[in-house]
CSV table of C-alpha atoms and ligand atoms in Angstrom, one decimal:
chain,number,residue,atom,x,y,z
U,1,UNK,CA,172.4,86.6,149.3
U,2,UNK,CA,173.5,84.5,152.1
U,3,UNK,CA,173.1,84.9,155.5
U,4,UNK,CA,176.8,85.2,158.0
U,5,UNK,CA,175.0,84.9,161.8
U,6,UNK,CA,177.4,86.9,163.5
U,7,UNK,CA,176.8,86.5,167.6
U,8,UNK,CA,178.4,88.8,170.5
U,9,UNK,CA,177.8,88.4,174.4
U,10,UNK,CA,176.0,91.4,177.0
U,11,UNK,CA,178.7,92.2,179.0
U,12,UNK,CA,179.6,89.9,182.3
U,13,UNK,CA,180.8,89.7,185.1
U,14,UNK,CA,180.0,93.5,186.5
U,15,UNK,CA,181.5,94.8,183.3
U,16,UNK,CA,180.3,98.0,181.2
U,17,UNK,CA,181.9,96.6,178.0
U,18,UNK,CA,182.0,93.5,175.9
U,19,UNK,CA,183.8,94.2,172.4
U,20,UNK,CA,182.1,90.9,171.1
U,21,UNK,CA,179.1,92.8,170.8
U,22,UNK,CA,180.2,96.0,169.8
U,23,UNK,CA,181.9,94.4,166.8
U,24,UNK,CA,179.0,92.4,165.9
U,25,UNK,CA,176.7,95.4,166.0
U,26,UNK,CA,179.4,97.1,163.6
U,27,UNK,CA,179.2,94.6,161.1
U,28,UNK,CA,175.1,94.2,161.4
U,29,UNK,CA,173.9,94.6,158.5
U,30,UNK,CA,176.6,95.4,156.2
U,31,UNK,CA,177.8,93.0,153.0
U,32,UNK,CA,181.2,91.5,152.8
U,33,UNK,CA,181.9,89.6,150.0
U,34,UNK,CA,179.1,86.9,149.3
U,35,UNK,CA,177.2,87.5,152.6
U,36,UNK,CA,174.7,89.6,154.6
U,37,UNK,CA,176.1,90.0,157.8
U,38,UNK,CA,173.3,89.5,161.1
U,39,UNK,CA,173.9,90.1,164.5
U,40,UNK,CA,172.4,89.1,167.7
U,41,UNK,CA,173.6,89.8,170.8
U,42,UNK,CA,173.2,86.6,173.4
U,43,UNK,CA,172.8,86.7,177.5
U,44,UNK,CA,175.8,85.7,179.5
U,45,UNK,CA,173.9,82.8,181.0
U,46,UNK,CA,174.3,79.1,180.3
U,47,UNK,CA,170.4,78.5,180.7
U,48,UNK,CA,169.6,81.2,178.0
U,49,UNK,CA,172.5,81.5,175.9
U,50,UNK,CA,171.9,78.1,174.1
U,51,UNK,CA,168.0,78.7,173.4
U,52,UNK,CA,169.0,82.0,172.0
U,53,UNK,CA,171.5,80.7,169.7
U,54,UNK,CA,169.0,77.9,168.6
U,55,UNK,CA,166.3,80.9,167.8
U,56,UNK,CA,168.9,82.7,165.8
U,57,UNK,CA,170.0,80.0,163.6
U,58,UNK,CA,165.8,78.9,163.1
U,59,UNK,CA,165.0,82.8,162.2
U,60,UNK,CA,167.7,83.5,160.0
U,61,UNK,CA,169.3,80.0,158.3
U,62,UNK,CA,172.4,81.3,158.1
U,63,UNK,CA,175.1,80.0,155.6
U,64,UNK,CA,177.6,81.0,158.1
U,65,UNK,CA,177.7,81.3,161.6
U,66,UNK,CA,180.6,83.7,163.7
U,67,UNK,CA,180.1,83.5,167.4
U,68,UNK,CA,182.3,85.8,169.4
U,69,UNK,CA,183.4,86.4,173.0
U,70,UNK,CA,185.4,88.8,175.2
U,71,UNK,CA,188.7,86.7,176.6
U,72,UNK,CA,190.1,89.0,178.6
U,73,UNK,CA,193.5,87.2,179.4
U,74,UNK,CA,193.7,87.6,175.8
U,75,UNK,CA,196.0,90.4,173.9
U,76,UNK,CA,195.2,89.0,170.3
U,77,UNK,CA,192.5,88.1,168.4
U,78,UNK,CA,191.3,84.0,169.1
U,79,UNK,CA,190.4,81.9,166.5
U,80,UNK,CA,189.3,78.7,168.8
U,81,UNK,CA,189.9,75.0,167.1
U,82,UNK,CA,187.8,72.8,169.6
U,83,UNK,CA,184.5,73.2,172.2
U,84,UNK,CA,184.5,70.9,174.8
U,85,UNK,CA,181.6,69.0,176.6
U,86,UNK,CA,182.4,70.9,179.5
U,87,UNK,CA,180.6,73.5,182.4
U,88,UNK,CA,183.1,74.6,184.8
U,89,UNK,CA,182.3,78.3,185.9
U,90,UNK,CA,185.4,80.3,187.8
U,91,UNK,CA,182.8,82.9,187.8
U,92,UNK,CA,178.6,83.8,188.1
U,93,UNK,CA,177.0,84.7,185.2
U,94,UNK,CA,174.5,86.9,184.5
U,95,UNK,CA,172.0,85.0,186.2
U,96,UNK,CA,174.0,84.3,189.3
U,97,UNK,CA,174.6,80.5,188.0
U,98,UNK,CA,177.7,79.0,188.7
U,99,UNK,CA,177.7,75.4,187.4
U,100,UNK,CA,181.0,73.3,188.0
U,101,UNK,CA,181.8,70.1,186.2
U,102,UNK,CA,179.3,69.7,184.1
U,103,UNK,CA,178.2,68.9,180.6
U,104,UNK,CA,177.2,71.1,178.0
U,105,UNK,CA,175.3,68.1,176.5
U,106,UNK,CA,174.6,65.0,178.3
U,107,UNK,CA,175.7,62.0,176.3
U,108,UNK,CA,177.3,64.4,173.9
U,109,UNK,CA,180.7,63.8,172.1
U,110,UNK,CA,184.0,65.2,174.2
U,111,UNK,CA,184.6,67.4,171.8
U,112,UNK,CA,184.2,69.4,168.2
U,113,UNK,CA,186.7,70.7,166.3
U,114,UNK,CA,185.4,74.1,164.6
U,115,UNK,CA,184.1,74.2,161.4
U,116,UNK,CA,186.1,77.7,160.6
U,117,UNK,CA,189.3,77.4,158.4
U,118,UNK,CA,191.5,78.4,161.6
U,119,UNK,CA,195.0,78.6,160.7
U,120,UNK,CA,194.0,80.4,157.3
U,121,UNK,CA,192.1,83.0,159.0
U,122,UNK,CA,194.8,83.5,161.5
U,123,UNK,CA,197.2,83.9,158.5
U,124,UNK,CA,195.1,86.1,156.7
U,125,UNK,CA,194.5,88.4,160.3
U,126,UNK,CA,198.4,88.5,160.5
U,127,UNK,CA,199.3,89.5,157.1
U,128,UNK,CA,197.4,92.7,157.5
U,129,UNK,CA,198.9,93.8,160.7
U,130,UNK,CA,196.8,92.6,163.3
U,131,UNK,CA,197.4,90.4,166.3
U,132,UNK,CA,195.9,87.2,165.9
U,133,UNK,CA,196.8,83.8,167.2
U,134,UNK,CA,195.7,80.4,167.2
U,135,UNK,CA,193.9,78.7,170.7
U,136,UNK,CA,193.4,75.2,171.7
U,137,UNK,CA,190.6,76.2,174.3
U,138,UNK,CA,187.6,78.4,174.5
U,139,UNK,CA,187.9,77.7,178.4
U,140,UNK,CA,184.9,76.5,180.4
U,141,UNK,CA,182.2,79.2,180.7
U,142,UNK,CA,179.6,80.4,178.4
U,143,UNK,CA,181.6,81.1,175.7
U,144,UNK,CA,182.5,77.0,175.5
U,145,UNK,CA,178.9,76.2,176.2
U,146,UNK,CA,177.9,78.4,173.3
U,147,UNK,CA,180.9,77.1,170.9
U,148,UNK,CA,180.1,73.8,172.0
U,149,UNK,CA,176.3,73.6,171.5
U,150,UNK,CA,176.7,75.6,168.1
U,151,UNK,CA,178.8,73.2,166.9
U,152,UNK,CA,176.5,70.6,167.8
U,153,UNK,CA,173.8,72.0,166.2
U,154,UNK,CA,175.8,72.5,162.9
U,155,UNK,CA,177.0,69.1,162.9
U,156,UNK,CA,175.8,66.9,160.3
U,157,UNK,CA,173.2,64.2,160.7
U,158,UNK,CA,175.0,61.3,159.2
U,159,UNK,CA,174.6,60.8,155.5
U,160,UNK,CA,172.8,64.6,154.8
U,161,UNK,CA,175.1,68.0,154.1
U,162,UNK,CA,176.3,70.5,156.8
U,163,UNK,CA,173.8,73.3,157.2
U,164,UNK,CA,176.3,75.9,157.9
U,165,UNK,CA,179.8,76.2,158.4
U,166,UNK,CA,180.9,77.7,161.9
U,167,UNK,CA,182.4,78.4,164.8
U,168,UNK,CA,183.8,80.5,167.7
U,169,UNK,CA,186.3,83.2,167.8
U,170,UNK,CA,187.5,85.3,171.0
U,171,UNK,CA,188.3,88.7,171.1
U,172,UNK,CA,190.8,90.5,173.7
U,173,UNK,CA,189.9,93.7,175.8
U,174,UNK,CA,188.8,97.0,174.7
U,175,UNK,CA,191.2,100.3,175.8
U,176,UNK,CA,188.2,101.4,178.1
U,177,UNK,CA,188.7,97.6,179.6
U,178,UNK,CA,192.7,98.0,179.9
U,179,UNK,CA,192.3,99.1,184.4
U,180,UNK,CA,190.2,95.4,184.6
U,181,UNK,CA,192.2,93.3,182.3
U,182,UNK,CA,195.7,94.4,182.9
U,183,UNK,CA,197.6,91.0,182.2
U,184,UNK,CA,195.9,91.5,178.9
U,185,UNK,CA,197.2,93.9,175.4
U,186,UNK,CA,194.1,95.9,174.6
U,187,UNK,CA,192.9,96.4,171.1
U,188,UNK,CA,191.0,99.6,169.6
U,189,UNK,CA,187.1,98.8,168.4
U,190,UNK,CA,188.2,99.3,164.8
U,191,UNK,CA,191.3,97.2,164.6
U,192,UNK,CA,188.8,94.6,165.8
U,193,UNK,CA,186.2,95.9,164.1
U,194,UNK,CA,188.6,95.6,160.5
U,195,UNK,CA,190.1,92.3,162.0
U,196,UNK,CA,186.8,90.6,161.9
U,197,UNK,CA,185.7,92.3,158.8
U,198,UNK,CA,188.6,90.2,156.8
U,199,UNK,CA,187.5,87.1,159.1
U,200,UNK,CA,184.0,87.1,157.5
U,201,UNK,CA,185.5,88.0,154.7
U,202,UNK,CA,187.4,84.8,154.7
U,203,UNK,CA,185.2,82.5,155.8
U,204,UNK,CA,182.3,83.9,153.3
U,205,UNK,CA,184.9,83.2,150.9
U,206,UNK,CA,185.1,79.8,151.6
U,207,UNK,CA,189.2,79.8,152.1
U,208,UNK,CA,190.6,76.6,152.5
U,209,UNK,CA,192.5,75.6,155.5
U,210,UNK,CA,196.0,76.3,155.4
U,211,UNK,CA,198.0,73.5,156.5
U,212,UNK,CA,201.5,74.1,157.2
U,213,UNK,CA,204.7,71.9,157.3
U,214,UNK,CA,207.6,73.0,159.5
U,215,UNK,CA,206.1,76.7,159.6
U,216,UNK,CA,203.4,77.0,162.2
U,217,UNK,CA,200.8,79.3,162.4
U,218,UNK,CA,200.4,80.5,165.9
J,1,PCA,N1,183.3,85.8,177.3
J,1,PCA,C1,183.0,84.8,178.3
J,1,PCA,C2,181.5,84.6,178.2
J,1,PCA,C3,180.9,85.8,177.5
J,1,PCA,C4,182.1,86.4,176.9
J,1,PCA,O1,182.1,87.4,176.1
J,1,PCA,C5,183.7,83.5,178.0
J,1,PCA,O2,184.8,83.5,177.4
J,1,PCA,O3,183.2,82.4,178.3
């Protein structure tokens, strides 16, 4: 059975909580559809969050790869379309690091677009009741870096097959984070918990892409 790599962050910033791990380590180890879901949890730290994801993807070759992240402006469930080459910390992380206008990647391209079907998994999130909406950015901290340098890593050499299809998806606040994240809508563990289920579900599934004409999913 296929591997699904599915990634969630230690919590930042002073924080108790990051839901991006405490979906990820509700999923571990369970089946959906055609894959075996794995977790790892990586540090909030742009010098160590790369390498981890790089030892991840060598120890288990996954087929599919689901990084996730706390956005805590956020009231609905992110599915992120492009990773810039871009370092531009509004906050420390973990490590007390604070980089500003930087690259992920020297050299690198500007950008990737994800490898996820986006708009179908958006679509799919919103039939069954949850909130879930498109986003053009992953911002600028280690989430980014982590979307960013995973898609690197996926991308094809030229002329040879993808090794994985992936990307990045953010997740908004949990209730116990409602007092620190006020401009945000929490969401209960098991809405996202059953939100990302159907993602996997989705993208294990190998949906297409949904492209729209005159009705926009967002
Ligand atoms: N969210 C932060 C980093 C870790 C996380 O869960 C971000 O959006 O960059």
């Amino acid at each position: 059975m296929n591997t699904l790599l599915l990634t969630g962050f230690e919590p930042f910033d002073g924080d108790a909580f990051n839901p991006s791990w405490a979906v990820a380590l509700a999923l571990d180890g369970q089946r959906i559809g055609g894959a075996r879901v794995v977790a790892v949890q990586l540090p909030c730290v742009f010098a160590t969050a790369l390498p981890a994801l790089q030892a991840a993807l060598a120890a288990h070759r996954p087929r599919w790869v689901l990084a996730l992240g706390l956005a805590g402006s956020r009231s609905a469930i992110s599915v992120e379309r492009v990773a810039v080459n871009l370092v531009d910390a509004r906050i420390p992380d973990n490590a007390g690091a604070q980089p500003i206008d930087q690259p992920v990647l020297a050299g690198g391209p500007a950008a990737y677009f994800t490898g996820l079907p986006a708009k179908a998994i958006v679509a799919r999130l919103q039939q069954a009741g949850h909130r879930a909406e498109l986003s053009h950015s992953a911002g600028s901290f280690v989430c980014n870096q982590v979307f960013y340098g995973l898609m690197h890593a996926l991308a094809a050499p030229p002329g040879s097959a993808a090794s994985a299809t992936g990307g990045f998806i953010h997740l908004p606040p949990l209730p116990e984070q409602a007092a620190r994240y006020p401009q945000a809508a929490s969401m209960a563990l098991a809405d996202q918990v059953a939100a990302l289920r159907l993602a996997v579900e989705a993208v294990a599934a190998g949906v297409a892409e949904l492209h729209t004409v005159g009705g926009r999913v967002d």
